[in-house]
Each structure stands twice: as C-alpha cells, then as structure tokens.
Amino acid sequence: MSQAVAERPVRRPPRPGRPADQFRMSPLSSAGLGVAVLWLSILVLLPLAAVVAKGTGSGWAGFANAFTDSRAYDAIKLTVLASLGVSIANAVMGTVIAWVLVRDSFPGKRILEIVIDLPFALPTIVAGLVLLTLYGPNSAVAPDWQGTRPGIIVALLFVTLPFVVRTVEPVLLSLETDVEEAAASLGAGPFTTFRRIVLPAITPAVLSGSALAFGRAMGEYGSVVLISGQLEHKTEVASLYIYKQIQDDALPEAAATATVLLIISLLVMAAMGAGQYWSARRA
Amino acid sequence: MGIAAQHIYKRFGDFVALDDVNLDVRSGELTALLGPSGGGKSTLLRIIGGLEDADSGSVIIDGVEATGVPAQRRNVGFVFQHYAAFKHLSVYRNVSFGLEIRKRSKAEIRNRVHELLELVHLDQFADRLPSQLSGGQRQRMALARALAVEPKVLLLDEPFGALDAKVRKELRDWLRRLHDEVHVTTVFVTHDQEEALEVSDSLVVINHGRIEQVGSPNELYDHPVNDFVMGFLGPVTELNGQLVRPHDIEVLSTDLTGSVQAKVHRLVRIGFEVRAELDAGDSQPWVQLTRGQADALELETGSVVWLRPSRDASTLVPQAGPPGAAAVNRTTVGP
C-alpha cells in the first residue's frame, strides 16, 4: 500500500542567509543594492545621525535633560502612551473595517473605500482644522475637547485610520474561504474559526499596519497642533515640544528629545517586527 | 440510512444550479457525482455538507433531518479541491483540530491522530507544516483531518483535481482501498469519467442541474439512457444512424448480415491501440482496434471493409430533443 503513494516529500527550502550564498549577487542586483543604500543614507540615515549627534553633542547633560526636565518627560510620555493606545485601537478597528470591506457587500461600499483613504489625502493641518471645528469650543454636535487628551487621541485616530485597513485588506482578500469552511465542517463555530484560523493568518499584516500607525502617531504634528491647545505638562506632544524648543533656540534639548523619540520608535518597531516575523513564520 | 437529498432546488441569480434533484446514497458506499463543470454537482455536495443552503428541499443524513443544520453541527467530513490546509498549523495539529474542538483528552487525541496519520502514510511528517508537503500529501492530510472526527459521511469535492496525472492515479487507487478499510459513506465529485468509473460503487451523472442517470459504473457505461450519459462516460461514434462505442464495432473483411461498407480514410496508432477513421457513405465512424486486430485485417489507408456493431454492443439512437430530455430523476443509487 505504501508504494502506491510513494511521492517524493518536498524538502525544506534552504534557509536564506547561509554564508556561502549570502553575498553572491549579479552585477545588476549589486548596483540595485548600492543605489538603495545610497538613497537610504542620504534621505534617512544622515539626518538621523545628525539629530543624534546634535542631541548628544553637548554631552550627556542635554540628553539627560530630556528625562529630567518634567516638561520634556511629560511630552514624551504623553506621545508614547497616546501612540500605543492609538495603534491598539487601530489594530482592532482597522481589522474590523477591513473585514467588512472584504467580506460584505453593501450599498455605498465604494464610497467607504474612498473615505478610508481621506486621512492620507488630507493635509494634516486641514484635518486639524476640521477636528477643531467638530470638537472645538464652538462645536454644536460634540463636547469641547480642545486642550484635552481625548482631543489628541481623536486627531491621532483620524490620521492613522487607513494603515491597518490597507495592510490587512489584501491579506484577507487572499485568504481562501474554503479554509474557514473546512474549520466549520470540523465543528468550529464562527468565533473559534476566526480566532484559530483567520487571526493567525492576518496577524503579521495587523502588526505591520499597527507599527506604521504607531510611527505616524509618534511624529504627528499638523492635526494635533490646533486641537491640543499645547498646554505644557498636559497636552503638549513631543513634536510640539521639540518645535517650541527650536523656537526658543534650545537646539540641543530639541535634538535630545528627538533622539529619545527615535530610540523608542525603533524599539517598538523592532518589537512589532519580531512579532511579525514570528507569526509569519507560522502562517 | 446514508444520505437522502429530496427535491433540492438551488439558483444563483438567474442561473439554476440544481433543479428538483433527488438523490439517495446508500450507507457505506462510495458514490461519484460525475458531470461537466457548472452542472451542479459541487453545489449538491456543498448543500449536503451544509456549506450552502438549498432554496428548497431537504437533506437527511443517516436518518436525521439535516436541513438548516449548520455545517459545524452536521458531523460531515469535507475535503476540498485545493486542500484547505490550515497553513500555520503542523500536520499533526491540522488533523487534531476537529478533536480539539470536541474537547477530547490529550491522550485520546494523540492516539487517534497517529492512527490516522499512519492510515494516510504521513506519520513521519507529523511535525511538518503543510507548505512542506507535496500536493498529494496535503490532500491525504486533509483526508485524515476530515476522518478524525468520525464523520457520518465523507464528502470530497474534486479531491484530485489540483494534482498532476500520476499522483491523481495513485491517490485514486489509494482512496478506493482506504474506503474498503474505513467503510464510511463517501460521496465524491469529479468531472473525470475514468476516475468515477474506476473508483466508485455507484455513479450519479449530473448535467444542467438535473440528474441524468444513476447506477453502477458498468450499468451506466453499458446502458446509458441518453446521448449525454453515453458521450460523457466514454468515446462515442456514429454508425448507420446509431451511436455506438468505437471499440464495439466489428471490422469485417467480407459483407455479413447487418454490415455497412466503409473505406479506411486514416489510420492512427497510439501505443497499443489503432484508431481507424472510415468513410461509410452517410457517416464517418471511427473504430478502436488492437494492433493485432488491425494487422490481421491488413488494414491500410484505402482498404475497403465492412462494419457492424458487435453483438453485445450498447447502441443508442440519437435523440432529437435536448440532451437529457429522457433523464431519470427519481432513482435510487446502486444496483
């Protein structure tokens, strides 16, 4: 009986990055790599290095200031916590919206597709103005959130909405529904099927979208500047604080705060990237 | 017992997928639903499995009314054309999925999964991911996964359709032997008549949302009720106003009772078989011969021979009406 099914098992593909193969490249891909590294260096690495150099240039005093100065500390803490909260909210809501867009058909779906991208298309200061009209002191429909933290959260939620939706949507589209049908025929209810079959498949995309949203929220300025009211210790986000420091000619302090933001962003992105790698390996 | 689908009607928009279909599948049998794509066979299978709802009609599985019962509570094993593997779970976890849902004990799950993996010859691959298996192996895993929950019926939707010809043939033999071991009532959908004839105990030919004929493979091959069934199950040619299988035509070197004169127009040799295309005046039949027969007759292009249907040949007068007009719709599967 066994020889009837003696197909050859598929071998594990060799793991990439083995020393022997790693650096063997064609001239074309070497050139490509060169251009990519150069581009990345000029646009990203050089400015980042400059910021770090500036921040630590006046010794560790300026750098430590970013932690000891309670105004800087509050601004960083607010920014990080708000960004984390917004990424988590986006992870959930973005997934729900993507699910609805992919799996359901309803009148006005095309319009919703466009509306989702609006925060990408709108200049952030315009978004800030819109939010101020809606949640500001003269609003007829909503509470006055100017100068409050909910105001900041709403602004950040607005500008980061599309990230998770747009990363999860194509993955959901590529998911075969027969996998869910198989789970159902094996006795799994809709919730179990989602948790055990769908969720593992979309987790990398959710993480990657959330990481993008987090990065965006950390640096957001335009949409927050109006609604936050810029109250020190209360609603001053890090980008506002840095801007004001520069205005006050305190460049090293600004750069030090920027460096701290940079490090936190890198750490969070790396953690999410690790999560992504881990879940993608299993998917 | 087995499966009974009664007065099943299903449409998708304007397209009628199933039109008052009645099907009885006997317990423990291996039944093939055979027909061209778009004929409704997969829809019927999905309705039996609870993955699709019929617009009207009822499904009874093992004597229990199943209409309206969702797939998750039908206790039906379903195998899909494209495996539907849980990609992030190992082979072991794929197979144990249904048992975990049913909250069986760890020890029981372990025994059952290993027993099944042995049955499908994948025991040594228990820790692999589906992406590390070949197509045939993935489909065997899917089969083990479906069998794990001890389903009342096993439904397979074009299970070998995505595999290459050689693997398909191996799996076909293997499915037949597996069924002889496990004896679970099995229905499988295929558009490959050879597969259906070779594997099944009984055959249901479906076309245009209706059942054309039901019976054992031999019955259907030898006594098709209409041109469609005859043409779908094997080669057909026309001789003297009758439809006949090309291997059921006698080639004679002299004029005997009931024979028609014909001239060899072309000879093609395909491995062990010789195909002779002939010109018989009002019809252009072709005949399937063995090489030995062709040599004995000293056939060559231009030879004049006489043709008649062999004594036990099944012949059919082509119908004027639409194909399937004489379809038998209320039939019990099996001899």
XYZ file of C-alpha atoms in Angstrom:
618
model
C 0.000 0.000 0.000
C 2.813 2.337 0.764
C 4.493 2.211 -2.626
C 1.273 3.368 -4.231
C 1.706 6.734 -2.583
C 5.464 6.986 -2.783
C 5.644 10.588 -3.874
C 8.764 12.391 -3.018
C 8.349 14.555 0.066
C 9.041 18.197 -0.572
C 12.282 19.140 1.075
C 12.506 22.084 3.363
C 13.675 25.046 1.346
C 17.166 26.012 2.425
C 17.121 28.807 4.930
C 18.147 32.093 3.384
C 21.226 33.871 4.593
C 23.671 31.000 4.713
C 27.181 32.423 4.499
C 28.043 30.688 1.230
C 25.135 32.147 -0.711
C 24.691 35.402 1.059
C 26.997 37.643 -0.908
C 26.727 36.053 -4.318
C 24.969 38.713 -6.392
C 24.666 39.547 -10.053
C 26.126 42.909 -11.170
C 22.608 44.250 -11.660
C 21.461 43.423 -8.143
C 24.735 44.759 -6.715
C 24.036 48.035 -8.469
C 20.483 47.971 -7.156
C 21.693 47.396 -3.624
C 24.182 50.236 -3.985
C 21.541 52.686 -5.157
C 19.162 51.624 -2.380
C 21.796 52.067 0.322
C 22.869 55.443 -1.044
C 19.290 56.681 -1.273
C 18.517 55.444 2.236
C 21.698 57.039 3.595
C 21.070 60.465 2.122
C 17.401 60.581 2.961
C 17.186 58.737 6.248
C 20.428 57.739 7.912
C 22.298 61.032 7.523
C 19.557 63.230 9.007
C 19.034 60.712 11.808
C 22.735 60.670 12.555
C 22.746 64.462 12.573
C 19.914 64.535 15.094
C 21.625 62.012 17.322
C 24.920 63.912 17.067
C 23.222 67.162 17.920
C 21.316 65.628 20.817
C 24.404 64.152 22.391
C 26.735 66.915 21.148
C 26.592 68.967 24.327
C 27.499 65.907 26.342
C 25.036 63.843 28.287
C 23.664 66.839 30.104
C 21.345 67.909 27.329
C 20.446 64.340 26.698
C 19.604 63.659 30.324
C 17.510 66.808 30.259
C 15.012 65.011 28.105
C 14.305 62.769 31.078
C 14.819 65.065 33.983
C 13.027 68.065 32.635
C 9.487 67.288 33.619
C 8.027 69.123 30.643
C 10.045 67.065 28.176
C 9.289 63.914 30.132
C 5.557 64.602 30.130
C 5.569 65.334 26.418
C 7.384 62.086 25.603
C 5.219 60.055 27.963
C 2.024 61.505 26.503
C 3.205 60.883 22.959
C 4.264 57.295 23.575
C 1.144 56.327 25.524
C -1.202 58.029 23.077
C 0.579 56.390 20.146
C 0.405 52.957 21.759
C -3.275 53.401 22.549
C -3.998 54.568 19.041
C -2.111 51.628 17.484
C -4.041 49.163 19.601
C -7.375 50.791 18.764
C -6.381 50.771 15.114
C -5.371 47.118 15.236
C -8.875 46.200 16.343
C -10.969 48.684 14.392
C -8.820 48.540 11.272
C -9.212 44.765 11.195
C -12.971 45.039 11.634
C -13.241 47.619 8.846
C -11.019 45.580 6.534
C -13.144 42.517 7.250
C -16.354 44.370 6.434
C -14.848 45.804 3.247
C -13.605 42.430 2.042
C -16.330 40.063 3.142
C -19.538 42.059 2.985
C -21.204 43.775 0.109
C -23.475 46.684 0.842
C -24.584 49.864 -0.863
C -22.026 52.631 -0.523
C -19.062 50.274 -0.196
C -17.110 52.105 -2.904
C -17.655 55.387 -1.108
C -16.462 53.901 2.168
C -13.318 52.695 0.374
C -12.568 56.277 -0.605
C -13.459 57.730 2.778
C -10.927 55.392 4.431
C -8.114 56.968 2.450
C -9.204 60.502 3.205
C -6.832 60.920 6.166
C -3.974 60.053 3.766
C -5.111 62.574 1.197
C -5.979 65.447 3.511
C -3.168 67.833 4.548
C -2.865 67.245 8.276
C -3.350 70.886 9.174
C -6.663 70.770 7.297
C -7.540 67.690 9.310
C -6.619 69.639 12.425
C -8.934 72.431 11.386
C -11.772 70.012 10.665
C -11.308 68.376 14.047
C -11.215 71.728 15.790
C -14.483 72.722 14.137
C -16.054 69.463 15.239
C -14.546 69.050 18.701
C -13.617 72.646 19.433
C -15.267 75.213 21.697
C -17.771 76.292 19.059
C -18.965 72.810 18.172
C -22.685 72.193 18.102
C -22.512 68.403 17.970
C -19.619 67.237 20.132
C -18.075 68.063 23.518
C -15.351 70.677 23.604
C -12.161 68.659 23.543
C -9.754 71.419 22.730
C -6.854 71.320 25.140
C -7.745 67.814 26.347
C -6.163 64.453 25.816
C -9.278 62.927 24.179
C -8.846 65.657 21.561
C -5.315 64.434 20.836
C -6.448 60.825 20.681
C -9.224 61.663 18.237
C -6.777 63.533 15.999
C -4.281 60.643 16.059
C -7.008 58.081 15.422
C -8.113 60.113 12.436
C -4.720 60.357 10.739
C -3.723 56.718 11.408
C -7.011 55.072 10.452
C -6.004 53.805 6.975
C -2.815 51.977 7.959
C -4.205 48.741 9.388
C -7.156 48.707 7.000
C -4.860 48.927 3.999
C -2.365 46.332 5.205
C -4.972 43.771 6.317
C -7.305 44.109 3.348
C -5.113 42.366 0.732
C -4.309 39.535 3.140
C -7.989 38.944 3.845
C -8.656 39.002 0.114
C -6.056 36.308 -0.459
C -7.420 34.074 2.316
C -9.255 31.142 0.800
C -12.744 30.804 2.211
C -12.533 27.026 1.904
C -10.144 27.045 4.870
C -12.878 28.568 7.002
C -15.389 26.120 5.561
C -13.052 23.280 6.480
C -12.898 24.562 10.053
C -16.696 24.805 10.149
C -17.125 21.269 8.854
C -14.773 20.109 11.620
C -17.110 21.609 14.182
C -15.649 25.059 14.778
C -18.085 27.927 15.287
C -17.549 31.310 13.649
C -15.691 32.748 16.639
C -13.356 29.757 17.001
C -12.732 29.793 13.263
C -11.804 33.460 13.395
C -9.568 33.094 16.420
C -7.775 29.926 15.382
C -7.732 30.110 11.592
C -8.193 33.673 10.347
C -6.405 35.610 13.059
C -3.075 33.754 12.778
C -3.105 34.416 9.046
C -3.699 38.164 9.332
C -1.610 38.832 12.454
C 1.559 39.833 10.531
C -0.432 42.342 8.499
C -2.179 43.709 11.597
C 1.189 44.136 13.322
C 2.767 45.802 10.337
C -0.164 48.207 9.962
C -0.099 48.978 13.686
C 3.632 49.657 13.544
C 3.084 52.147 10.736
C 0.262 53.776 12.678
C 2.463 53.956 15.774
C 5.279 55.615 13.886
C 2.926 58.122 12.348
C 1.288 58.941 15.686
C 4.674 59.445 17.371
C 5.605 62.159 14.912
C 2.206 63.703 14.231
C 2.152 67.480 14.354
C -0.290 69.128 11.963
C -3.524 67.535 13.072
C -2.673 67.776 16.776
C -1.331 71.301 16.973
C -4.708 73.055 16.936
C -6.900 70.746 18.989
C -4.323 70.003 21.678
C -4.188 73.608 22.865
C -0.466 72.995 23.539
C -0.802 73.069 27.324
C 2.544 72.266 28.912
C 2.597 69.071 31.008
C -0.910 68.289 29.847
C -1.486 68.275 26.112
C 1.911 69.072 24.698
C 3.011 66.186 22.498
C 6.686 65.605 21.779
C 6.617 67.088 18.284
C 5.123 70.326 19.674
C 7.673 70.411 22.462
C 10.528 69.974 20.016
C 9.168 72.715 17.793
C 8.926 75.128 20.715
C 12.427 74.278 21.907
C 13.735 75.136 18.474
C 11.798 78.387 18.565
C 13.479 79.137 21.880
C 16.876 78.367 20.351
C 17.345 75.331 22.586
C 18.552 73.140 19.758
C 20.435 70.506 21.811
C 17.388 69.915 24.037
C 15.185 69.554 20.981
C 17.601 67.116 19.395
C 17.906 65.128 22.616
C 14.139 64.731 22.827
C 14.078 63.773 19.186
C 16.744 61.140 19.839
C 14.724 59.664 22.678
C 11.650 59.509 20.440
C 13.754 57.894 17.777
C 15.030 55.205 20.110
C 11.568 54.419 21.466
C 10.160 54.264 17.946
C 12.939 51.939 16.860
C 12.376 49.680 19.852
C 8.627 49.470 19.318
C 9.052 48.917 15.576
C 11.623 46.205 16.259
C 9.304 44.502 18.738
C 6.449 44.592 16.246
C 8.772 43.418 13.508
C 9.822 40.494 15.683
C 6.191 39.683 16.339
C 5.545 39.856 12.644
C 8.436 37.568 11.817
C 7.386 35.124 14.467
C 3.771 34.973 13.333
C 4.640 34.996 9.622
C 6.891 32.001 10.101
C 3.940 30.093 11.437
C 1.421 31.315 8.873
C -29.652 5.363 6.085
C -26.869 7.012 4.129
C -27.817 10.309 2.557
C -31.101 11.404 1.083
C -31.446 14.695 -0.713
C -35.024 15.420 -1.682
C -36.403 17.955 -4.141
C -33.300 20.109 -3.923
C -33.658 23.362 -5.773
C -30.944 25.990 -5.883
C -30.358 29.027 -8.021
C -27.645 31.673 -8.103
C -29.251 34.784 -9.511
C -30.759 33.708 -12.820
C -28.692 30.560 -13.033
C -30.469 27.412 -11.933
C -27.769 25.265 -10.339
C -30.000 22.439 -9.160
C -33.479 21.785 -10.429
C -35.548 19.474 -8.242
C -32.784 16.965 -7.607
C -33.449 13.758 -5.720
C -30.548 11.644 -4.626
C -30.206 8.629 -2.388
C -26.783 7.466 -1.340
C -26.605 4.106 0.338
C -24.790 3.724 3.593
C -21.179 2.601 3.329
C -20.935 3.091 -0.431
C -18.509 5.139 -2.428
C -20.592 7.247 -4.758
C -19.320 9.526 -7.507
C -21.151 12.616 -8.693
C -19.992 12.973 -12.271
C -20.690 15.740 -14.725
C -19.288 18.684 -16.608
C -18.263 21.784 -14.689
C -21.125 24.095 -13.946
C -23.504 21.136 -13.947
C -24.390 21.443 -10.285
C -22.527 18.508 -8.762
C -20.353 20.585 -6.425
C -23.343 22.647 -5.357
C -25.206 19.463 -4.458
C -22.235 18.232 -2.431
C -21.933 21.565 -0.617
C -25.635 21.501 0.192
C -25.258 18.005 1.665
C -22.291 19.263 3.694
C -24.136 22.330 4.934
C -21.740 24.773 3.277
C -24.524 26.010 1.049
C -28.247 26.274 1.704
C -30.733 24.934 -0.800
C -33.540 27.272 -1.811
C -35.926 24.410 -1.146
C -35.769 20.712 -0.470
C -34.397 18.678 2.385
C -31.271 16.752 3.284
C -31.372 13.721 5.536
C -28.100 12.272 6.777
C -28.114 8.881 8.475
C -31.836 9.141 9.003
C -31.560 12.503 10.755
C -33.044 15.646 9.252
C -30.078 17.905 8.467
C -31.761 20.692 6.508
C -30.954 24.003 8.167
C -28.355 22.475 10.467
C -25.104 24.473 10.075
C -22.002 22.679 8.803
C -20.358 22.802 12.219
C -23.044 20.555 13.684
C -23.591 18.167 10.763
C -20.656 15.922 11.584
C -19.710 15.646 7.962
C -16.135 15.332 6.728
C -15.391 17.626 3.840
C -12.325 17.539 1.581
C -11.698 20.431 -0.780
C -10.046 20.571 -4.186
C -7.323 22.927 -3.001
C -6.717 21.088 0.304
C -7.860 23.988 2.540
C -4.916 23.233 4.811
C -4.509 25.268 7.986
C -1.201 26.727 6.863
C 0.013 27.886 10.255
C -0.564 24.536 11.940
C 1.565 21.415 11.705
C 0.236 18.291 10.040
C -0.469 16.900 13.499
C -2.378 19.997 14.599
C -4.323 20.057 11.347
C -5.554 16.545 11.966
C -6.213 17.126 15.653
C -8.192 20.333 15.005
C -11.630 18.735 14.991
C -10.810 16.647 18.068
C -9.584 19.713 19.966
C -12.836 21.477 19.105
C -14.640 18.483 20.558
C -12.538 18.765 23.702
C -11.221 15.210 23.621
C -8.498 14.297 26.077
C -4.860 14.825 25.104
C -4.134 11.098 25.166
C -7.140 10.247 23.061
C -6.231 12.920 20.512
C -2.649 11.668 20.319
C -3.724 8.087 19.680
C -6.346 8.985 17.145
C -4.107 11.399 15.205
C -1.247 8.931 14.979
C -3.604 6.185 13.941
C -4.950 8.399 11.135
C -1.548 9.661 10.051
C -0.488 6.053 9.741
C -3.570 5.308 7.700
C -2.679 8.083 5.238
C 1.075 7.347 5.414
C 2.057 10.691 6.861
C 3.135 9.627 10.333
C 6.732 10.675 9.744
C 5.582 14.153 8.639
C 3.523 14.935 11.760
C 5.652 17.952 12.697
C 5.845 19.476 9.243
C 3.884 22.439 8.049
C 1.520 21.920 5.110
C 3.776 24.076 2.930
C 6.470 21.437 3.342
C 4.290 18.720 1.836
C 3.563 17.843 -1.789
C 0.068 18.306 -3.176
C -0.783 14.637 -2.824
C 0.455 14.586 0.759
C -1.555 17.694 1.611
C -4.686 16.096 0.258
C -4.055 12.957 2.314
C -3.597 15.178 5.352
C -6.910 16.853 4.552
C -8.499 13.427 4.319
C -7.088 12.386 7.701
C -8.308 15.666 9.166
C -11.812 15.033 7.859
C -11.816 11.425 9.097
C -10.539 12.379 12.558
C -13.933 13.466 13.801
C -15.501 10.172 12.708
C -17.952 11.813 10.351
C -21.191 10.170 9.394
C -20.403 10.859 5.771
C -17.287 11.912 3.919
C -17.706 14.421 1.107
C -14.903 15.106 -1.364
C -15.124 17.980 -3.825
C -12.888 17.243 -6.832
C -10.303 15.904 -4.384
C -7.683 15.094 -7.010
C -8.436 17.936 -9.366
C -5.391 20.004 -8.448
C -2.900 17.145 -8.696
C -0.858 16.008 -11.652
C -1.956 12.941 -13.593
C 0.384 10.407 -11.999
C -0.331 11.399 -8.407
C -4.006 11.588 -9.217
C -3.988 7.995 -10.386
C -2.117 6.810 -7.299
C -4.441 8.643 -4.943
C -7.449 7.290 -6.757
C -6.350 3.685 -6.128
C -5.479 4.609 -2.616
C -8.865 6.213 -1.925
C -10.574 3.058 -3.133
C -8.509 0.903 -0.769
C -8.953 3.367 2.059
C -12.700 3.209 1.606
C -12.574 -0.572 1.684
C -10.836 -0.280 5.056
C -12.876 2.518 6.613
C -16.321 1.971 5.040
C -17.585 5.442 5.700
C -20.364 6.580 3.380
C -18.482 8.651 0.830
C -19.576 10.964 -1.948
C -17.027 12.476 -4.270
C -17.403 14.962 -7.043
C -15.420 14.597 -10.238
C -15.566 15.625 -13.858
C -13.183 12.834 -14.841
C -15.215 9.858 -16.079
C -12.272 7.485 -15.814
C -11.853 8.387 -12.151
C -15.557 7.886 -11.494
C -15.700 4.559 -13.332
C -12.623 3.227 -11.610
C -13.280 4.232 -8.024
C -16.981 4.339 -7.347
C -19.534 1.732 -6.312
C -22.247 3.823 -7.843
C -22.310 6.726 -10.178
C -24.599 9.704 -10.485
C -24.362 11.700 -13.713
C -25.412 15.318 -13.261
C -25.807 17.879 -16.007
C -27.589 21.220 -16.204
C -28.741 20.930 -12.611
C -30.509 17.612 -13.149
C -29.589 14.016 -12.545
C -29.264 12.276 -15.896
C -28.741 8.719 -14.693
C -27.844 6.734 -11.608
C -26.389 3.254 -11.438
C -23.289 1.139 -11.134
C -20.342 2.186 -13.336
C -20.866 -0.801 -15.639
C -24.578 -0.195 -15.933
C -24.033 3.373 -16.954
C -21.249 2.542 -19.351
C -23.123 -0.322 -20.988
C -26.660 1.033 -20.817
C -26.653 4.794 -20.930
C -30.144 6.244 -21.085
C -29.252 9.088 -23.399
C -26.555 10.562 -25.635
C -25.257 12.772 -22.899
C -24.500 9.939 -20.476
C -23.130 7.799 -23.281
C -20.877 10.581 -24.523
C -19.747 11.635 -21.077
C -18.740 8.167 -19.917
C -16.689 7.156 -22.927
C -15.951 7.627 -26.610
C -18.881 7.512 -28.994
C -19.079 7.337 -32.761
C -21.947 7.160 -35.213
C -22.559 4.175 -37.457
C -25.554 3.826 -39.711
C -27.675 6.270 -37.715
C -26.824 4.716 -34.359
C -24.499 5.836 -31.602
C -22.041 3.139 -30.665
C -18.759 2.912 -28.808
C -15.803 2.728 -31.229
C -14.496 -0.459 -29.588
C -17.910 -2.075 -30.090
C -17.668 -2.027 -33.877
C -16.710 -5.206 -35.703
C -14.459 -4.716 -38.699
C -15.057 -7.455 -41.288
C -13.248 -8.260 -44.468
C -16.464 -9.589 -46.084
C -20.042 -8.399 -46.234
C -22.046 -10.106 -43.477
C -25.601 -9.541 -42.204
C -26.169 -6.030 -40.956
C -22.844 -4.681 -42.040
C -22.084 -1.451 -43.839
C -19.342 -0.961 -46.386
C -16.689 1.565 -45.464
C -13.333 2.736 -46.716
C -10.363 3.361 -44.431
C -9.635 7.037 -44.547
C -6.874 7.314 -42.000
C -5.040 5.031 -39.555
C -3.510 6.299 -36.330
C -1.547 4.159 -33.958
C -1.486 5.277 -30.315
C 0.607 2.884 -28.287
C -1.270 -0.396 -28.103
C -4.353 0.863 -29.889
C -5.077 1.582 -33.517
C -7.687 4.116 -34.491
C -9.210 3.720 -37.896
C -11.171 6.615 -39.325
C -13.511 5.395 -42.016
C -15.867 6.708 -44.619
C -19.169 4.795 -44.704
C -21.130 6.974 -47.064
C -23.614 8.784 -44.868
C -21.486 8.537 -41.692
C -17.797 8.808 -40.845
C -17.290 6.430 -37.910
C -14.018 5.700 -36.239
C -13.111 2.319 -34.819
C -10.825 1.398 -31.976
C -8.799 -1.777 -32.619
C -5.895 -3.522 -31.040
C -2.726 -3.607 -33.064
C -3.167 -7.353 -33.562
C -6.665 -6.915 -34.960
C -5.512 -4.224 -37.344
C -2.610 -6.365 -38.538
C -4.831 -9.439 -39.038
C -7.182 -7.402 -41.206
C -4.211 -5.975 -43.086
C -5.764 -2.553 -42.734
C -4.243 0.324 -44.584
C -5.442 3.618 -45.898
C -7.854 2.983 -48.745
C -8.803 -0.631 -47.768
C -12.482 -1.473 -48.096
C -14.051 -3.199 -45.082
C -17.489 -3.892 -43.642
C -18.608 -2.565 -40.283
C -21.327 -3.607 -37.870
C -21.919 -3.170 -34.163
C -20.629 -6.200 -32.274
C -23.248 -8.484 -30.783
C -23.222 -7.142 -27.219
C -22.627 -3.525 -28.202
C -24.689 -0.849 -26.496
C -26.218 1.338 -29.141
C -28.410 4.362 -28.901
C -30.461 6.203 -31.456
C -29.571 9.876 -31.088
C -32.388 11.912 -29.645
C -33.866 14.813 -31.472
C -34.754 16.654 -28.281
C -32.391 18.489 -25.994
C -29.774 16.335 -24.297
C -31.023 14.922 -21.067
C -34.682 15.026 -22.082
C -35.100 11.409 -21.065
C -33.320 11.918 -17.766
C -34.435 9.745 -14.918
C -34.765 11.967 -11.929
C -36.070 9.771 -9.196
C -33.661 6.912 -8.868
C -32.007 5.022 -6.118
C -28.270 4.806 -6.308
C -26.880 1.322 -6.585
C -27.775 -1.785 -8.484
